[in-house]
GROMACS .gro file of C-alpha atoms in nm:
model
  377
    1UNK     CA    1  -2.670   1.387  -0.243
    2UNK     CA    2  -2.605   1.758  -0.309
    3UNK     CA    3  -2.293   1.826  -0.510
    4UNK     CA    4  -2.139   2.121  -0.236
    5UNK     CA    5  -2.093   1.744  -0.015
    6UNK     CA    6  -1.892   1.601  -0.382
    7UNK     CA    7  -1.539   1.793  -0.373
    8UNK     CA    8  -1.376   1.597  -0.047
    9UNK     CA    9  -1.485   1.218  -0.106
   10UNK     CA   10  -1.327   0.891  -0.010
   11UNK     CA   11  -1.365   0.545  -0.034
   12UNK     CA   12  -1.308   0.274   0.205
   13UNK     CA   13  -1.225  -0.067   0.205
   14UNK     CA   14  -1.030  -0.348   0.414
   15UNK     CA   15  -0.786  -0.111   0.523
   16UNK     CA   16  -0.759   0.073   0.215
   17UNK     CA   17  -0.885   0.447   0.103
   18UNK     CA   18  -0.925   0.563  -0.259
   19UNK     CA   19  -0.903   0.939  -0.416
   20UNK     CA   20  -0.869   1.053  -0.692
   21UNK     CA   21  -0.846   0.696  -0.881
   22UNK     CA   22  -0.551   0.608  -0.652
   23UNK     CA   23  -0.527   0.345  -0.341
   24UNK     CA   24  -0.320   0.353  -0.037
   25UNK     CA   25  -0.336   0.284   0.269
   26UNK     CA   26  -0.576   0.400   0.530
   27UNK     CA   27  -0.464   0.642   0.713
   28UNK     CA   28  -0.178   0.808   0.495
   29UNK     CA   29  -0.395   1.122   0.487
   30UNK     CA   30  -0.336   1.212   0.824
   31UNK     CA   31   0.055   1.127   0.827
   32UNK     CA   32   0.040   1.331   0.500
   33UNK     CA   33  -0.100   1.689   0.723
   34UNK     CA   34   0.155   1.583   0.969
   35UNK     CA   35   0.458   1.634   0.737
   36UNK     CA   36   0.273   1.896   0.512
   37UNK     CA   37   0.139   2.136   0.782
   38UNK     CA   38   0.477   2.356   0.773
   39UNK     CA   39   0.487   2.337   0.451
   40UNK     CA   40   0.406   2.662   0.273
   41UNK     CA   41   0.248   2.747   0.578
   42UNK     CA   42  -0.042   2.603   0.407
   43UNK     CA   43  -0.314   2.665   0.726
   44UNK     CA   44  -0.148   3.027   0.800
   45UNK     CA   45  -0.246   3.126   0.390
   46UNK     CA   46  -0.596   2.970   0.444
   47UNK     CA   47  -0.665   3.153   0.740
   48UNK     CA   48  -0.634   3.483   0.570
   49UNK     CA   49  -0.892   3.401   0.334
   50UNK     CA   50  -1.178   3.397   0.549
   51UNK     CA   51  -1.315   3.732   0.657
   52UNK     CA   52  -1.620   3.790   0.409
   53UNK     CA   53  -1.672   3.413   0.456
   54UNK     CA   54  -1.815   3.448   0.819
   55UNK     CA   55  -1.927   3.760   0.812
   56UNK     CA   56  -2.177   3.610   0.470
   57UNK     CA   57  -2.242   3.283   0.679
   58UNK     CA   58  -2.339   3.549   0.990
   59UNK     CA   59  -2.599   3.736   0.743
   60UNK     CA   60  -2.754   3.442   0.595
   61UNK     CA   61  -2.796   3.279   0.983
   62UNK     CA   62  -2.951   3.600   1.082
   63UNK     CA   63  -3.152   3.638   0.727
   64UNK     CA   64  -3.026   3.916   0.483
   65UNK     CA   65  -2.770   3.963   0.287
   66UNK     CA   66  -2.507   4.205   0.160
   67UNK     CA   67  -2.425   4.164  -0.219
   68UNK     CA   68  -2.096   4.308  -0.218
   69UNK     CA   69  -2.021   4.088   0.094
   70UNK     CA   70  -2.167   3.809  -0.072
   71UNK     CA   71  -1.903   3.821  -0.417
   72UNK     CA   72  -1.606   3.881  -0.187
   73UNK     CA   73  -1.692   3.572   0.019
   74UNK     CA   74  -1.692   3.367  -0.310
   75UNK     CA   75  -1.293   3.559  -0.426
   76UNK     CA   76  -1.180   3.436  -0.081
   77UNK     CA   77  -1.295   3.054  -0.169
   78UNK     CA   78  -1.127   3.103  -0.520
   79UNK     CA   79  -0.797   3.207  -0.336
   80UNK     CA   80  -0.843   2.886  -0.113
   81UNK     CA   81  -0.849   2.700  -0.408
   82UNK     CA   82  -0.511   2.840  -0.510
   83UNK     CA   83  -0.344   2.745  -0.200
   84UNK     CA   84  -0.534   2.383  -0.129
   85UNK     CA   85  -0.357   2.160  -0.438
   86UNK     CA   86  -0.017   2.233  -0.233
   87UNK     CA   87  -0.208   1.984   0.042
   88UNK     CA   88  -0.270   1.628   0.017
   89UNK     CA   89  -0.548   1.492  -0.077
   90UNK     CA   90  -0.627   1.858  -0.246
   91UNK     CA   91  -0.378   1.805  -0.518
   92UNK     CA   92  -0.596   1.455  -0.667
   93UNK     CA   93  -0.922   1.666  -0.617
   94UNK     CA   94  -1.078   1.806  -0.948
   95UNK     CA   95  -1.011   2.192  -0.817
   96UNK     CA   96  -1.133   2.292  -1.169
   97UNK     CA   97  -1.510   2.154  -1.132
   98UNK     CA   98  -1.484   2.275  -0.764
   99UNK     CA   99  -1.360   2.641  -0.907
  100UNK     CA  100  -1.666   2.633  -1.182
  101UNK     CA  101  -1.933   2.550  -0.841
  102UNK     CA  102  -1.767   2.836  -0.649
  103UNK     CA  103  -1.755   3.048  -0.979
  104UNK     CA  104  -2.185   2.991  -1.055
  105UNK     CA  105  -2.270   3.039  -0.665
  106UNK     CA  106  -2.155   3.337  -0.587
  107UNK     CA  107  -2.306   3.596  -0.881
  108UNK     CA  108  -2.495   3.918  -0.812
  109UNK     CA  109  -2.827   3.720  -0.959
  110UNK     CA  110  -2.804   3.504  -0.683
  111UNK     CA  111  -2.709   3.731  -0.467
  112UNK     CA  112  -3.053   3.924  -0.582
  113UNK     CA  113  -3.276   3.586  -0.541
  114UNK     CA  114  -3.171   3.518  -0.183
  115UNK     CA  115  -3.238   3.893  -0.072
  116UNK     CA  116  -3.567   3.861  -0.250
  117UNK     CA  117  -3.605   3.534  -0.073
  118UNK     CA  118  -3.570   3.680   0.268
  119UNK     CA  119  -3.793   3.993   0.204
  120UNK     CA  120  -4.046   3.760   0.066
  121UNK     CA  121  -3.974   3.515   0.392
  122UNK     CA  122  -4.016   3.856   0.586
  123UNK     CA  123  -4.364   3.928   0.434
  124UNK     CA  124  -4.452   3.586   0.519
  125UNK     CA  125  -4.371   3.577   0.856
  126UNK     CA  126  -4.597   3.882   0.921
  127UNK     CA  127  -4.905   3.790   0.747
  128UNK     CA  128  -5.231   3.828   0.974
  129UNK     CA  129  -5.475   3.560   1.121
  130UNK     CA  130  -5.653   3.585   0.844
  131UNK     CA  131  -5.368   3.527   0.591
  132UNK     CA  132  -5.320   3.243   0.770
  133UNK     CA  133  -5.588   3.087   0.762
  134UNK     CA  134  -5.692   3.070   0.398
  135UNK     CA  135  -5.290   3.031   0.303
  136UNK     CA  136  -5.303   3.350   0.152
  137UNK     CA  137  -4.890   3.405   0.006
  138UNK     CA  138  -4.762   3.781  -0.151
  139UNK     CA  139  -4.810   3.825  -0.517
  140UNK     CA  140  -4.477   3.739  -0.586
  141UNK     CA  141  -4.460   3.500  -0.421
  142UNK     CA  142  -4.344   3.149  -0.635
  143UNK     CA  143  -4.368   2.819  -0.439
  144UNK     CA  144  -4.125   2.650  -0.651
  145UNK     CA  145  -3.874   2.938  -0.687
  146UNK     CA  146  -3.888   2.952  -0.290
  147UNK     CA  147  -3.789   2.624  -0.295
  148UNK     CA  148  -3.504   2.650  -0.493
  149UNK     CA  149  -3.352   2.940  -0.356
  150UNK     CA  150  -3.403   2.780   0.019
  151UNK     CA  151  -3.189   2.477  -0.134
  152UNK     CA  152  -2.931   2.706  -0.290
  153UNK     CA  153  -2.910   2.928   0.083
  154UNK     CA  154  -2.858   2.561   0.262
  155UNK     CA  155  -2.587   2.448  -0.015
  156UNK     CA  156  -2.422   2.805   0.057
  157UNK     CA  157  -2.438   2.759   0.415
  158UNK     CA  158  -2.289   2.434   0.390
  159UNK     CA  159  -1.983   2.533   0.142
  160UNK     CA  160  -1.902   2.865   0.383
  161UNK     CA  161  -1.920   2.607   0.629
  162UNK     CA  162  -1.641   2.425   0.483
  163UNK     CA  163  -1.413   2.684   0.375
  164UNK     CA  164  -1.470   2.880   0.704
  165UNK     CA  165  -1.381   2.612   0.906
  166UNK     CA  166  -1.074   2.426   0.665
  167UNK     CA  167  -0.784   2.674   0.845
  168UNK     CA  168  -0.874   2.589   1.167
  169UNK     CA  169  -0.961   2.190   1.111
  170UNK     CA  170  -0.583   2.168   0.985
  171UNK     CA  171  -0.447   2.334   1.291
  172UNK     CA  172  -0.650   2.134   1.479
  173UNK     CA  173  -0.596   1.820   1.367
  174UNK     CA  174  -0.221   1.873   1.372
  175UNK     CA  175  -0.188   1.966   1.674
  176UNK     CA  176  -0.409   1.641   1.821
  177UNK     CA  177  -0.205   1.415   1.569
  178UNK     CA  178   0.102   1.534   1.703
  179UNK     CA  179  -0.001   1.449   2.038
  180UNK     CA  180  -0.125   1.124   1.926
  181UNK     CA  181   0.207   1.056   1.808
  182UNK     CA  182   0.419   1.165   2.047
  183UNK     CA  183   0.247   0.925   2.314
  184UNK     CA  184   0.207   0.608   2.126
  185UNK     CA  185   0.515   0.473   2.286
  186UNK     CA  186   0.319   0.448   2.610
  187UNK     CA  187   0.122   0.159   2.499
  188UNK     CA  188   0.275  -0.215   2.555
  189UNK     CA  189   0.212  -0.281   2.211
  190UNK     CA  190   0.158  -0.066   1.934
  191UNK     CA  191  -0.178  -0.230   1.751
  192UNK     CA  192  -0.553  -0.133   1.796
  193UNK     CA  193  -0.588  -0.243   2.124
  194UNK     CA  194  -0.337  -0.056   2.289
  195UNK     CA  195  -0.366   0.277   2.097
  196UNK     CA  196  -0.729   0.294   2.089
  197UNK     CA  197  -0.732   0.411   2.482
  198UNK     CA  198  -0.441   0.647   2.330
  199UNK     CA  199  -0.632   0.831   2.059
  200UNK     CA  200  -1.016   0.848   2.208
  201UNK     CA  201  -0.805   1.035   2.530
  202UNK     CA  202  -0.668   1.262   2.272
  203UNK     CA  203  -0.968   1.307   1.984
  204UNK     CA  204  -1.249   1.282   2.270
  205UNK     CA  205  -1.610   1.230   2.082
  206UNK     CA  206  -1.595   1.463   1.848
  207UNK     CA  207  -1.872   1.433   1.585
  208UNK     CA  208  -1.797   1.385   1.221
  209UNK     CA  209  -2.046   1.412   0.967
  210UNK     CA  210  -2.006   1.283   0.657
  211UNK     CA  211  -2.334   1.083   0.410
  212UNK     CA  212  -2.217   0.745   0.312
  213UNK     CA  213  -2.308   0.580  -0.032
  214UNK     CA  214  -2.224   0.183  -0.083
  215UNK     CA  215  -2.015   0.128  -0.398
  216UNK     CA  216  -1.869  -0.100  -0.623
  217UNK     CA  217  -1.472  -0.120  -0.534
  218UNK     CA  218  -1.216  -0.322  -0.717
  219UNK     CA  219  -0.893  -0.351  -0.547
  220UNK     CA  220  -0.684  -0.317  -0.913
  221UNK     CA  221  -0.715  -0.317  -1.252
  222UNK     CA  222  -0.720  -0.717  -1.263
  223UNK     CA  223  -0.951  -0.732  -1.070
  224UNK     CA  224  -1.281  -0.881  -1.240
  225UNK     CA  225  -1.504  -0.896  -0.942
  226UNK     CA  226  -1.569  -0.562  -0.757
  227UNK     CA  227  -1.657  -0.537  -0.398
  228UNK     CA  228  -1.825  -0.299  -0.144
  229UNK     CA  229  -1.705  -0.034  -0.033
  230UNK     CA  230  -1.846   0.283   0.160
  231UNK     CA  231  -1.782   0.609  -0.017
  232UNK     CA  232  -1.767   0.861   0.232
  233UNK     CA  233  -1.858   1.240   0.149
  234UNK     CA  234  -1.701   1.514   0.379
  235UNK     CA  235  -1.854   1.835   0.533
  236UNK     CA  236  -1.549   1.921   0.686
  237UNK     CA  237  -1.133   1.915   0.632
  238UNK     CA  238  -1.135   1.789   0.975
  239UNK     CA  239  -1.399   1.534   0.939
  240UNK     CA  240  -1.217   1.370   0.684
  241UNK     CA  241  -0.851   1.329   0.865
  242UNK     CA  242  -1.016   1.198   1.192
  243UNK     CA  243  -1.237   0.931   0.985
  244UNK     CA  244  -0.875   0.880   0.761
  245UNK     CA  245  -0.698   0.826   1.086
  246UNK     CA  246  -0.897   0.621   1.325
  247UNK     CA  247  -0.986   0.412   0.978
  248UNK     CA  248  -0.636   0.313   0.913
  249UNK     CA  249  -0.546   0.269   1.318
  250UNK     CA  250  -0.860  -0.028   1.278
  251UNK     CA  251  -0.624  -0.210   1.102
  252UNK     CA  252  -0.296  -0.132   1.267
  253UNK     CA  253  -0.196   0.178   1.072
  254UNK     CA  254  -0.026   0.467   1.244
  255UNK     CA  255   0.208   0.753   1.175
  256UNK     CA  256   0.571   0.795   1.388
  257UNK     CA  257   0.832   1.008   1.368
  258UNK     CA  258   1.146   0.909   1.239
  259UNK     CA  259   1.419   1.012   1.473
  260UNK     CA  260   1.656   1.068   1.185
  261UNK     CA  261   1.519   1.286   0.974
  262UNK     CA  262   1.210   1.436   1.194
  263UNK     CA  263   0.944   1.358   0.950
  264UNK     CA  264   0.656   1.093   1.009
  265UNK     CA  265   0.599   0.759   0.813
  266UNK     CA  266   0.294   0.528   0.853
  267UNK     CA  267   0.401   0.207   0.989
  268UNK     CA  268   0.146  -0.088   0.945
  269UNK     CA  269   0.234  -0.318   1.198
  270UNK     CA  270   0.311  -0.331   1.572
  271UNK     CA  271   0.666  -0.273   1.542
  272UNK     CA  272   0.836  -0.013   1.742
  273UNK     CA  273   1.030   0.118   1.430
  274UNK     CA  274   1.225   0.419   1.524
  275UNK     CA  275   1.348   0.535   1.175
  276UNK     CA  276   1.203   0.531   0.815
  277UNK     CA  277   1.277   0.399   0.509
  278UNK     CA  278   1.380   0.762   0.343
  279UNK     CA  279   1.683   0.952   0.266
  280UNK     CA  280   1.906   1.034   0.550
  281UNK     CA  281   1.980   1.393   0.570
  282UNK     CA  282   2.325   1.294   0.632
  283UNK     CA  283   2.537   1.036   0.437
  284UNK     CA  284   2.791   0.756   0.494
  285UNK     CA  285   3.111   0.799   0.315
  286UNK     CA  286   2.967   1.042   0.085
  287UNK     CA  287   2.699   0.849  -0.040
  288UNK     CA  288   2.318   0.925   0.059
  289UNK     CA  289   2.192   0.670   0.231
  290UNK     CA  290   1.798   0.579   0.428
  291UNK     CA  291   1.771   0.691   0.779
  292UNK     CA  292   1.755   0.314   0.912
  293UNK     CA  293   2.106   0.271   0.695
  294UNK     CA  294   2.257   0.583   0.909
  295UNK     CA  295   2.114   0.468   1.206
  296UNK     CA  296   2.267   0.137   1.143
  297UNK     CA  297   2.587   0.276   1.077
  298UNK     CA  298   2.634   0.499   1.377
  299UNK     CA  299   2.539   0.188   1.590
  300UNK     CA  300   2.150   0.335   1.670
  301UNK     CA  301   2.032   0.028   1.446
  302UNK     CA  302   1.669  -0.119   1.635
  303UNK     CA  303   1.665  -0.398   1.840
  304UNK     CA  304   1.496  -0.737   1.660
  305UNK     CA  305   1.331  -0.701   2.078
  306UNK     CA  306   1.168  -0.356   1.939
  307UNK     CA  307   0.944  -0.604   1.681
  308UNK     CA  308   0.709  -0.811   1.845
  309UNK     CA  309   0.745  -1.075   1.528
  310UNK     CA  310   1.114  -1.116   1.513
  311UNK     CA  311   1.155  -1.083   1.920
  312UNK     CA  312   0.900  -1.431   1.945
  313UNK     CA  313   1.090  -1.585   1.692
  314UNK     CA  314   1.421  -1.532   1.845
  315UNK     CA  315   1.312  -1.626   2.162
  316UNK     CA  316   1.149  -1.962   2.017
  317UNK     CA  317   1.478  -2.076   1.803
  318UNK     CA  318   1.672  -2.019   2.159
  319UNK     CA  319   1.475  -2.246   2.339
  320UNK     CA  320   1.495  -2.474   2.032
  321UNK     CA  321   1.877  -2.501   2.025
  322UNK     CA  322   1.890  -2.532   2.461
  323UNK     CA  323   1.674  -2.846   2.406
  324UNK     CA  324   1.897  -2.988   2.099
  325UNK     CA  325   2.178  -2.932   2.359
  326UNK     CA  326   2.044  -3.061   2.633
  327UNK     CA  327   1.980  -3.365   2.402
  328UNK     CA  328   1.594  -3.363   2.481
  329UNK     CA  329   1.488  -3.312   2.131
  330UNK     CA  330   1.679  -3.471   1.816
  331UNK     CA  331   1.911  -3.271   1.578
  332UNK     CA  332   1.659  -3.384   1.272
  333UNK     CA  333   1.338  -3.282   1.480
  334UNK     CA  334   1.550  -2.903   1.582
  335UNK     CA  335   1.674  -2.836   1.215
  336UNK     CA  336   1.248  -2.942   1.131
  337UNK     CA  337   1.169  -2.714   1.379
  338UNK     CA  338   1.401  -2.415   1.310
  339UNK     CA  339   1.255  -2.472   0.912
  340UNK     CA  340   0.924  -2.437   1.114
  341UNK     CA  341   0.954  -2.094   1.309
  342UNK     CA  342   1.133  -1.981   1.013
  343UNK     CA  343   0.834  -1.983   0.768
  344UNK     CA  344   0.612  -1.888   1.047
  345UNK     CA  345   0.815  -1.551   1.072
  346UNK     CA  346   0.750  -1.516   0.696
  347UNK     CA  347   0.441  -1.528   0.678
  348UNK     CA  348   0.356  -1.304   0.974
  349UNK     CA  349   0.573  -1.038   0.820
  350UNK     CA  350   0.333  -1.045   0.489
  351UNK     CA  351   0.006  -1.089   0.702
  352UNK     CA  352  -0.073  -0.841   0.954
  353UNK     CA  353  -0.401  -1.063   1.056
  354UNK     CA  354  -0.199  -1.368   1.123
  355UNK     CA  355   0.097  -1.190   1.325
  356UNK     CA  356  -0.178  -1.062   1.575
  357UNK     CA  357  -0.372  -1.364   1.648
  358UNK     CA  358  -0.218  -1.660   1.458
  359UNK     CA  359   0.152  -1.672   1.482
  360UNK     CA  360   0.156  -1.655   1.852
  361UNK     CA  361  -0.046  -1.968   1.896
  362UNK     CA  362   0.189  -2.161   1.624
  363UNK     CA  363   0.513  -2.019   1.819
  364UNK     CA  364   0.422  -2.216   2.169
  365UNK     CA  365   0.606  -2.504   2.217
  366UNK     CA  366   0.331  -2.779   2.186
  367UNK     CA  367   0.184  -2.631   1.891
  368UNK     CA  368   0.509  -2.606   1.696
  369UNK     CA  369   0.662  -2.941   1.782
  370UNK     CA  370   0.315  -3.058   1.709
  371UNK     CA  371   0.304  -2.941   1.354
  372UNK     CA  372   0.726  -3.043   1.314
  373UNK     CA  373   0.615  -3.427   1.415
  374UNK     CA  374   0.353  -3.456   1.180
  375UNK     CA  375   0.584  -3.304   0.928
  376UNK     CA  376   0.894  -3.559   0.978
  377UNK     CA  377   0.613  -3.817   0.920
   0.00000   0.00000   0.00000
């Protein structure tokens, strides 16, 4: 693994991503850019910070190199570094170690060896038949030195690459997560199924390459046993928030925008929450109070028809009560039955697995007078 593919690194793991010794859940990254973008003007700064960048990454493409170019290119990366900690996942990074890479790759001595490289390369390239033939190199020529230098020209390619490109991957991925967002209410339901169609219209097949490594993950502290997860290691800003993104929407993650306050949360289930769990802006009485509070208290509160969990179980403990009226079922085997769709609810609410496939099938009427039967026996 070379190191310049170290500094942006996740792990992965039933829903979960890791950085920087800390877990949350998948997709939090991008719902992070979404409410961070503005902030500082964090891509506008970056962009500035890029013109010896390409114009080193144009001379090493076409082979040569300007050494004054060359140490510019690496002040540029040092003044991204400044600016990235104000972004998330920047701020967990280890910026330091990064800042000592950046610091011992772009020097005048290595400047020197990759201009000697490419003159060497040069006298290579024009040796005669002859030369050829017997595999006849210049006198300074060093096989192993060649080799080195060609790895550090590929690691320096690859880190220009990165800081080049980071500007323009945040505007980028704003601007497609935005979009993302601001559609999602056209699917019938808001889980995998229904997005998916969503976000592939929007991303398209964009590559993403990243190396994978399979490691040891344990899910807390208390955990004894570790499991497997894949640590992922980035080439790109924008790389990263696409895997982030379509990771967490695998297991129902997605951001929305509260309609309160105007910034986005990640909601983790299909519910068409309109309103997050954060400060209001504005207050009730005087006193601060969350967004769903205000909304609540200027009548805007969400319908329980808005969440697919609470909507089934409403419309199951209706039909319950009609029959109890109608006399068809007993007032024992209702209150039973009530208990029934009750704990069902509960447990949906804590298990996003079983409130997608699970819960549905134990809501129908057979199934749950079924299981309320074999209870009152």
């Amino acid at each position: 693994m070379n190191i310049s593919n170290r500094f942006l690194t996740a792990d992965y793991r039933d829903g979960r991503v890791r950085i920087g010794g800390k877990s949350y859940s998948a997709g939090i990254y991008a719902n992070h850019l979404l409410n961070q973008y503005y902030k500082n003007d964090t891509a506008a700064r970056l962009s500035v910070f890029n013109q010896y960048g390409w114009l080193v990454a144009e001379q090493l493409e076409h082979g040569y190199l300007k050494t004054h170019d060359y140490l510019l290119a690496g002040e540029e990366i040092q003044h991204i570094l400044d600016t990235l900690p104000k972004l998330k996942p920047f701020d967990t990074l280890n910026i330091e170690a990064e800042r000592k890479r950046i610091s011992e790759l772009f020097t005048e001595s290595i400047a020197k060896s990759i201009i000697d490289f490419f003159s060497i390369r040069a006298e290579i390239a024009e040796r005669d038949e002859g030369q050829v033939l017997f595999d006849t190199f210049p006198d300074n020529y060093d096989k192993k030195k060649y080799k080195i230098i060609s790895t550090t020209i590929s690691e320096m390619q690859r880190t220009l690459s990165f800081y080049n490109r980071i500007s323009n991957d945040m505007q980028k991925a704003f601007a497609e997560l935005s979009a993302f967002v601001s559609r999602a209410n056209e699917a019938s339901r808001l889980d995998e199924a229904h997005l998916l169609p969503i976000a592939l219209e929007i991303f398209g097949e964009t590559p993403s390459p990243l190396n994978v490594q399979y490691v040891p993950y344990k899910k807390n502290a208390k955990n004894q046993a570790a499991t497997v997860a894949r640590r992922l290691y980035f080439d790109s800003y924008y790389s990263f928030v696409l895997t982030d993104f379509f990771e967490g929407l695998h297991y129902g993650h997605y951001p929305r925008k509260c309609e309160i306050c105007g910034k986005f949360f990640l909601m983790t289930s299909a519910r068409r929450q309109r309103y997050c769990t954060g400060t209001s802006p504005y207050e009730v009485r005087g006193k601060k109070v969350s967004c769903r509070t205000y909304a609540a208290s200027i009548n805007r509160k969400e319908l329980a028809a808005a969440d697919p969990i609470v909507d089934i179980y409403t419309r199951r403990c209706n039909a319950i009560r009609s029959e109890k009226s109608r006399g068809t079922i007993t007032e024992e085997f209702a209150r039973a039955a009530l208990e029934l769709t009750k704990e069902y609810k509960l447990i949906a609410q804590d298990d996003e697995e079983y409130a997608k496939k699970q819960y549905p099938r134990n809501m129908k009427r057979d199934n749950l007078y079924t299981e309320t039967d074999k209870r009152l026996k």
